[in-house]
mmCIF file of C-alpha atoms in Angstrom:
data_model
loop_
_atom_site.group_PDB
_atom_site.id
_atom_site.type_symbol
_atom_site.label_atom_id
_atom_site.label_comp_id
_atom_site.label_asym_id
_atom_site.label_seq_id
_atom_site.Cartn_x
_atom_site.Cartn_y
_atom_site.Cartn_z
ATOM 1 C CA UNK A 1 121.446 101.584 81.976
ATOM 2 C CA UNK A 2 120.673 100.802 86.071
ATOM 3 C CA UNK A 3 122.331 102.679 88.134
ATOM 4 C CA UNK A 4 124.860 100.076 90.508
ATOM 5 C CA UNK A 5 123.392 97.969 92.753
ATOM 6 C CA UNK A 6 120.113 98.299 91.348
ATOM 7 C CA UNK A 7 117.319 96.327 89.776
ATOM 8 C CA UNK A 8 114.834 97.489 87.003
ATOM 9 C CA UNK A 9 111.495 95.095 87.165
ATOM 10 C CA UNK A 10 110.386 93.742 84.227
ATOM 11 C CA UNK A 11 107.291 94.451 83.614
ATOM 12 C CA UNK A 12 105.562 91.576 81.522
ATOM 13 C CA UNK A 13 106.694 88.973 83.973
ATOM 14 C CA UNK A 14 105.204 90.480 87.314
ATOM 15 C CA UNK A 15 102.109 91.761 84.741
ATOM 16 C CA UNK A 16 101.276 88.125 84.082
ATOM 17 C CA UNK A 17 101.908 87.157 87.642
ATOM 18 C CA UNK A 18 99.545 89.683 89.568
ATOM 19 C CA UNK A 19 97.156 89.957 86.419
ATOM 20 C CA UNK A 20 94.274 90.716 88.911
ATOM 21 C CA UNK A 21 96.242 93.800 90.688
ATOM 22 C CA UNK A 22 99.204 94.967 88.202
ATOM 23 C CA UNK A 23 98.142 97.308 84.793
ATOM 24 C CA UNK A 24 101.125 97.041 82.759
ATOM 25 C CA UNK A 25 100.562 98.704 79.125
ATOM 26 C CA UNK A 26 99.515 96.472 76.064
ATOM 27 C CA UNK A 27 101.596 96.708 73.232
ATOM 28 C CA UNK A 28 99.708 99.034 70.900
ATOM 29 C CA UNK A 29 100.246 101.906 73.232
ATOM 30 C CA UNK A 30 104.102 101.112 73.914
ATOM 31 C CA UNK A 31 104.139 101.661 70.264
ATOM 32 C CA UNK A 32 102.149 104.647 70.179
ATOM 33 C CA UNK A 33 105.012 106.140 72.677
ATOM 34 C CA UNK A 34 107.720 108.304 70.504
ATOM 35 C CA UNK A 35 110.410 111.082 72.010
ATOM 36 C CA UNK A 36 108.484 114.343 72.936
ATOM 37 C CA UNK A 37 104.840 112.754 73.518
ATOM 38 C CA UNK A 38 104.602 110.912 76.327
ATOM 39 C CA UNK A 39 106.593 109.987 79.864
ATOM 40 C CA UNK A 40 106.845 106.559 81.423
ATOM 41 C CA UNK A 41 107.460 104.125 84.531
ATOM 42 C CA UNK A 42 109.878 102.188 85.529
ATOM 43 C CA UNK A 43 109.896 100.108 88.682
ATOM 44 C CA UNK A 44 113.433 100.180 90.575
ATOM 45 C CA UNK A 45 114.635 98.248 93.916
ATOM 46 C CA UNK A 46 117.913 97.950 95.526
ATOM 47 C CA UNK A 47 119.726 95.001 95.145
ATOM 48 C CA UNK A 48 119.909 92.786 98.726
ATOM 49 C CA UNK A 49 123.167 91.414 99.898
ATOM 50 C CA UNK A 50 122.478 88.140 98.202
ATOM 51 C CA UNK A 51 121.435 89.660 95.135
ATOM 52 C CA UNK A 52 118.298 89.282 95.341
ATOM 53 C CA UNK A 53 115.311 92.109 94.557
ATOM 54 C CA UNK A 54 112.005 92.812 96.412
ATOM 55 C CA UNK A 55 109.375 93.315 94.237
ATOM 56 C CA UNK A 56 107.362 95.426 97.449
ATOM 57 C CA UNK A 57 110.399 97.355 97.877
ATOM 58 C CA UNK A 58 110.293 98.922 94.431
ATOM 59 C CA UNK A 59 110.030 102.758 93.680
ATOM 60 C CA UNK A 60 108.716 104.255 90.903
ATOM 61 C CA UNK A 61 110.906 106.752 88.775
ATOM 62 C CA UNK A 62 109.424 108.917 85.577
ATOM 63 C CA UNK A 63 111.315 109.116 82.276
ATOM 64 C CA UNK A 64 110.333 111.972 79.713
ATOM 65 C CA UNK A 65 110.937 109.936 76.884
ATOM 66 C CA UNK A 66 113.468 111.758 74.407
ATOM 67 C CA UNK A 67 114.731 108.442 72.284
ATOM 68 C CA UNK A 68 113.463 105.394 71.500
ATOM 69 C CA UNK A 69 114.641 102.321 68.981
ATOM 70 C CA UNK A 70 112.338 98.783 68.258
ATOM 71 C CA UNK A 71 112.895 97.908 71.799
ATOM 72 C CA UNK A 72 114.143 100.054 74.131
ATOM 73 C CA UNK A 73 113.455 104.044 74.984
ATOM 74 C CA UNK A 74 116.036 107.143 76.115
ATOM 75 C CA UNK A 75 114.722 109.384 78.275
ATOM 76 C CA UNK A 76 115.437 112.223 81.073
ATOM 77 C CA UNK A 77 114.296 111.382 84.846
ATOM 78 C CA UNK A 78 111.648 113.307 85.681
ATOM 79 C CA UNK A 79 110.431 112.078 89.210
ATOM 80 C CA UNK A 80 111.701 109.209 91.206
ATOM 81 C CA UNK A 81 110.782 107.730 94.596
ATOM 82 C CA UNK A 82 114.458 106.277 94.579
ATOM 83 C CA UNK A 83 117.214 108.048 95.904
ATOM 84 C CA UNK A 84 120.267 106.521 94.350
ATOM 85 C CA UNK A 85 122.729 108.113 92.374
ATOM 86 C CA UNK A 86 121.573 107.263 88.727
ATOM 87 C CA UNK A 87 118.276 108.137 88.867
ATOM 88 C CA UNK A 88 117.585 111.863 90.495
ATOM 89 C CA UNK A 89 115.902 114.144 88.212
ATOM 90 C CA UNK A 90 117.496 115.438 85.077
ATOM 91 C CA UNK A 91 119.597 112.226 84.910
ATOM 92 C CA UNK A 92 119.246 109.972 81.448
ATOM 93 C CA UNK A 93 118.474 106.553 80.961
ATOM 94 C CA UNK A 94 118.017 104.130 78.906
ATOM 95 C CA UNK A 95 115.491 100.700 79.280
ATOM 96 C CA UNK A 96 113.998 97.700 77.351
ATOM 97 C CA UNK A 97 110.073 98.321 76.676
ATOM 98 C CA UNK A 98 109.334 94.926 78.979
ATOM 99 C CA UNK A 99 110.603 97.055 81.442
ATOM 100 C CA UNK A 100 107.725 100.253 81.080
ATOM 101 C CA UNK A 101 104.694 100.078 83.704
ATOM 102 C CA UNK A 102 102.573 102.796 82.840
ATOM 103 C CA UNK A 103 102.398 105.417 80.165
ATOM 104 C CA UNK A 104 101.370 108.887 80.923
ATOM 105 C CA UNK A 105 100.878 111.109 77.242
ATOM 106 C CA UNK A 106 101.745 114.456 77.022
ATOM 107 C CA UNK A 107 98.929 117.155 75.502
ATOM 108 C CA UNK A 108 99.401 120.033 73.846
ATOM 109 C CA UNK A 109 101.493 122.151 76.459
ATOM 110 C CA UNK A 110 103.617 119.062 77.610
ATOM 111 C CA UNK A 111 101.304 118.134 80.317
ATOM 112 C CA UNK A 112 100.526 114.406 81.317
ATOM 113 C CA UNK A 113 97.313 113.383 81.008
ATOM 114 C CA UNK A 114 95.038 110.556 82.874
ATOM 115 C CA UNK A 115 95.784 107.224 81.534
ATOM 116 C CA UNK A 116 92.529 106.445 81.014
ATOM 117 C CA UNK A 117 92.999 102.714 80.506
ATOM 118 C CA UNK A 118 95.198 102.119 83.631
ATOM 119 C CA UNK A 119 92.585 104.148 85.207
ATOM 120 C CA UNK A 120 89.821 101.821 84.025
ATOM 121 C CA UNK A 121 91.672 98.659 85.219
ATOM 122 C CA UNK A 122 91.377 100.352 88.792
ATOM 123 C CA UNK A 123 87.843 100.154 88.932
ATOM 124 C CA UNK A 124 86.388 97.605 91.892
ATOM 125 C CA UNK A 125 89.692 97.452 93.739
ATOM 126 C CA UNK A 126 90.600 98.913 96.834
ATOM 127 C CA UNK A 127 92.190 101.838 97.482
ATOM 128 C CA UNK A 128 93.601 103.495 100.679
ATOM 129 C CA UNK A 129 94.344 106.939 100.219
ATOM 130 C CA UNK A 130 96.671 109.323 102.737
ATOM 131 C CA UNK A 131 96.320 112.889 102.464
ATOM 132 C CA UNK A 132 98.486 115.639 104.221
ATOM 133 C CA UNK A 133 97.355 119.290 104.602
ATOM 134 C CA UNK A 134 100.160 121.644 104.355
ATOM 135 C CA UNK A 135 99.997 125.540 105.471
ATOM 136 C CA UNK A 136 100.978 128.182 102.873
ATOM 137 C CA UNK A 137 104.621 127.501 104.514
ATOM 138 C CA UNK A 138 104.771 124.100 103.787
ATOM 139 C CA UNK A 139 104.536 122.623 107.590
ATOM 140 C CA UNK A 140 101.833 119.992 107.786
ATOM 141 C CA UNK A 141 98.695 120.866 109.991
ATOM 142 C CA UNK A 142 96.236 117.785 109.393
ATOM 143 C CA UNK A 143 96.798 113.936 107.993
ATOM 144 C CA UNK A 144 93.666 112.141 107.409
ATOM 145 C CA UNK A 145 93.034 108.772 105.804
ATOM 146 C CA UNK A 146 89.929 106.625 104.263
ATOM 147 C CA UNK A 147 89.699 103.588 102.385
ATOM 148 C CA UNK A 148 87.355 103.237 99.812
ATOM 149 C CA UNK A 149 86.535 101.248 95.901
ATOM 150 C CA UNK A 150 86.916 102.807 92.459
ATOM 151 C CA UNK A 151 84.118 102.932 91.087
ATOM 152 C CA UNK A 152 84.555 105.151 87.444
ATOM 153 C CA UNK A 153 87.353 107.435 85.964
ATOM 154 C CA UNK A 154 87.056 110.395 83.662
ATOM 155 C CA UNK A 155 89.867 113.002 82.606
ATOM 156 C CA UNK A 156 87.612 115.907 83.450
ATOM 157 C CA UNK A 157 86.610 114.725 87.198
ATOM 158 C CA UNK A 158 88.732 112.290 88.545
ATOM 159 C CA UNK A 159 88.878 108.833 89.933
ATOM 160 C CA UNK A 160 85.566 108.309 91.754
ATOM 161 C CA UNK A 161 85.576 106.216 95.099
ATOM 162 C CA UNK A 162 82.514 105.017 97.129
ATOM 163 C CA UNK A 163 84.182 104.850 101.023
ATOM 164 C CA UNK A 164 83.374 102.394 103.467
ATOM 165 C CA UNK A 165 81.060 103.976 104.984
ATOM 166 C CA UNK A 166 79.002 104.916 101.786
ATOM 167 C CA UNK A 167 79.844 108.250 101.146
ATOM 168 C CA UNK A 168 81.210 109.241 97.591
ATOM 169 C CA UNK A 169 84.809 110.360 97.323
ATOM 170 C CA UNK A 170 86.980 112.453 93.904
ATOM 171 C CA UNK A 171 90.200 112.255 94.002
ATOM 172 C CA UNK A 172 92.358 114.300 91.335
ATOM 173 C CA UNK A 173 92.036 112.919 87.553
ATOM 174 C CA UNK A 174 96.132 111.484 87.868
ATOM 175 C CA UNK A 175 95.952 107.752 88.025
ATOM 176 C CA UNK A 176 99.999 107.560 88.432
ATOM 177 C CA UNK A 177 99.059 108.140 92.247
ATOM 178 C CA UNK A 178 97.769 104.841 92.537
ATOM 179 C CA UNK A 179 100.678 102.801 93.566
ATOM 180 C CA UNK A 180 100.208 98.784 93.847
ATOM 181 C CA UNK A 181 99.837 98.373 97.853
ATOM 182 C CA UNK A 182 102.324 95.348 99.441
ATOM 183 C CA UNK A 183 99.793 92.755 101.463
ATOM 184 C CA UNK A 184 99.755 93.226 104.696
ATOM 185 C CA UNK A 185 97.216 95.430 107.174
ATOM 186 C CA UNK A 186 97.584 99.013 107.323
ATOM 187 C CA UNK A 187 96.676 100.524 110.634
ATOM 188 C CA UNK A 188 94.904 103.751 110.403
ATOM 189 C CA UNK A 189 96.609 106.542 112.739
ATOM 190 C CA UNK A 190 93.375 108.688 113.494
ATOM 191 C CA UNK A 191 91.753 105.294 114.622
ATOM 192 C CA UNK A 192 89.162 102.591 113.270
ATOM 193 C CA UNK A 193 89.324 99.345 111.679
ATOM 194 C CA UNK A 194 92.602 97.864 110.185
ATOM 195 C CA UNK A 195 92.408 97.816 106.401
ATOM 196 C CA UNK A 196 93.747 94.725 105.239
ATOM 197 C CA UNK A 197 95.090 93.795 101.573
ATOM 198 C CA UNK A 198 94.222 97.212 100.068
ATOM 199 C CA UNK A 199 95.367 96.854 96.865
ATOM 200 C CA UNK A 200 96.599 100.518 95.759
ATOM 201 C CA UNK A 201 97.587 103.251 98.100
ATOM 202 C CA UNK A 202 97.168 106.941 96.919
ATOM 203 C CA UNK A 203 98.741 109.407 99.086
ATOM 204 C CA UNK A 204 98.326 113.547 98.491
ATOM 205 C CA UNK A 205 99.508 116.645 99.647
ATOM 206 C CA UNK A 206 97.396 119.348 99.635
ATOM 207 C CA UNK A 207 99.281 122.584 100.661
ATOM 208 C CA UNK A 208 96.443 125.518 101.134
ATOM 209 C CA UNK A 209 96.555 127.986 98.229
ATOM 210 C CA UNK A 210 97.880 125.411 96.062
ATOM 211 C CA UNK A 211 96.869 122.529 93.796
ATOM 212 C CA UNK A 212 96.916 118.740 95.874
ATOM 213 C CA UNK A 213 99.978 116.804 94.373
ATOM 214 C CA UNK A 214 101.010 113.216 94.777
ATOM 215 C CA UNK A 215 103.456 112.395 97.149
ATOM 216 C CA UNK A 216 105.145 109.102 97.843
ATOM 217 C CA UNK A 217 104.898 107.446 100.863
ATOM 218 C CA UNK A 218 102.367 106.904 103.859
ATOM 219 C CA UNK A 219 100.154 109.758 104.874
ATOM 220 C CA UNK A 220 98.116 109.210 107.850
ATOM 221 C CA UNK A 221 98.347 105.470 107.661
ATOM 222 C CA UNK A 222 100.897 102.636 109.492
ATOM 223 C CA UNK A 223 102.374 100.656 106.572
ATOM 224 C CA UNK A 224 102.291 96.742 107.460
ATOM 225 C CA UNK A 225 105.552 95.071 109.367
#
C-alpha cells in the first residue's frame, strides 16, 4: 500500500512516454524477480493540494523483495529518498509490477549487482555527476562536478564516461545512481558553462578511508528553477 498522501508512478505509462530517457524493466526480468533474489524501485511523489503528482518531484525508494504473487511484490524498504511516514527503512510494502523501475539482483552474499541492461540503455546520454569529499569525520572538505556521455558499462569497472572536455571518466559499477535528470539548466557551482537538459544526474560521496556511495541530491551543482 502508499503511504497517505502519496503517489506511486506507474511505470509502463511514463516508460512509453520518455522511451528515449526512462529504462523501465521488460517483462522477462520482472518475472525472473522472486523473494530473497533481487531488490527493486519504486518511484514516489507527494500528492499536491489539487491532487495532482509531479512526475520531477519523484523519489526513489528500494524494496528487498520478500513476497511476490502474478502481479504484485511484498517487500521491506531498504533505501528511500522520501521522507514520509510509510516508507523509511525497515517498513513493508506492497506494489503492482507496472509500478517497478529498475531491478537490482542480489549475488551470492545478498549484494546488488550492476543492472547491466539498465546500464546499457545509458550509453550516449548525458550525465552530470556531483561528487562530495568527506573527511574520516564525515564533514565535507571538497564538491566538484563534470558533465560527461556514457560511453560502455561492465560489472567489473564501472560506467565509463568521456567528459566534455575529452578526458575519460569511471564511475563505480552501480547504475541505480543514475537518476533521470528534470529539464532545465544546471548551473555548475565551481564555475563554467551551464549544462542544459542533462539527462541523468549521478551524485557520490566519497568519505576518505571509505568506499564512494550514492547519495541523493545535488552535489556541487545548482538544480534548475
Amino acid at each position: 500500500m502508499a503511504a497517505n498522501g502519496v503517489i506511486l508512478l506507474n511505470a509502463h505509462s511514463i516508460g512509453s512516454a520518455f522511451s528515449d530517457r526512462w529504462w523501465v524493466p521488460p517483462a522477462e526480468m520482472l518475472e525472473a524477480v522472486r523473494p530473497g533474489s533481487a531488490q527493486v524501485k519504486i518511484l514516489a511523489v507527494q500528492r499536491g493540494p489539487a491532487g495532482e503528482a509531479d512526475l520531477w518531484e519523484a523519489r526513489a525508494v528500494w524494496l528487498d523483495v520478500t513476497a511476490r504473487t502474478a502481479e504484485e511484490l511484498g517487500g521491506i524498504v531498504v533505501g528511500s529518498d522520501l521522507e514520509v511516514d510509510g516508507y523509511e527503512e525497515g517498513d513493508e510494502l506492497t506494489v503492482g509490477l507496472d509500478r517497478v523501475f529498475d531491478v537490482a539482483f542480489l549475488d551470492a552474499d545478498g549484494e546488488p549487482l550492476g543492472n547491466v541492461e539498465r546500464a546499457r540503455f545509458a550509453v550516449g546520454k548525458t550525465v552530470l555527476v556531483g561528487i562530495t569529499v568527506l573527511s574520516a569525520d564525515g564533514d565535507p572538505i571538497e564538491r566538484r562536478s563534470f558533465a560527461g556521455t556514457v560511453e560502455g558499462f561492465e560489472v567489473s569497472h564501472g560506467i565509463e564516461l568521456r567528459l566534455t572536455d575529452g578526458t575519460a571518466y569511471r564511475l563505480p559499477p552501480d547504475p541505480r545512481a543514475l537518476r533521470e535528470a528534470p529539464p532545465g539548466e544546471y548551473r555548475l557551482r565551481a564555475g563554467g558553462n551551464p549544462v542544459v537538459d542533462p539527462d541523468y544526474l549521478a551524485t557520490w560521496s566519497v568519505q576518505q578511508g571509505a568506499e564512494s556511495r550514492s547519495a541523493p541530491g545535488p552535489r556541487g551543482f545548482e538544480p534548475p528553477g
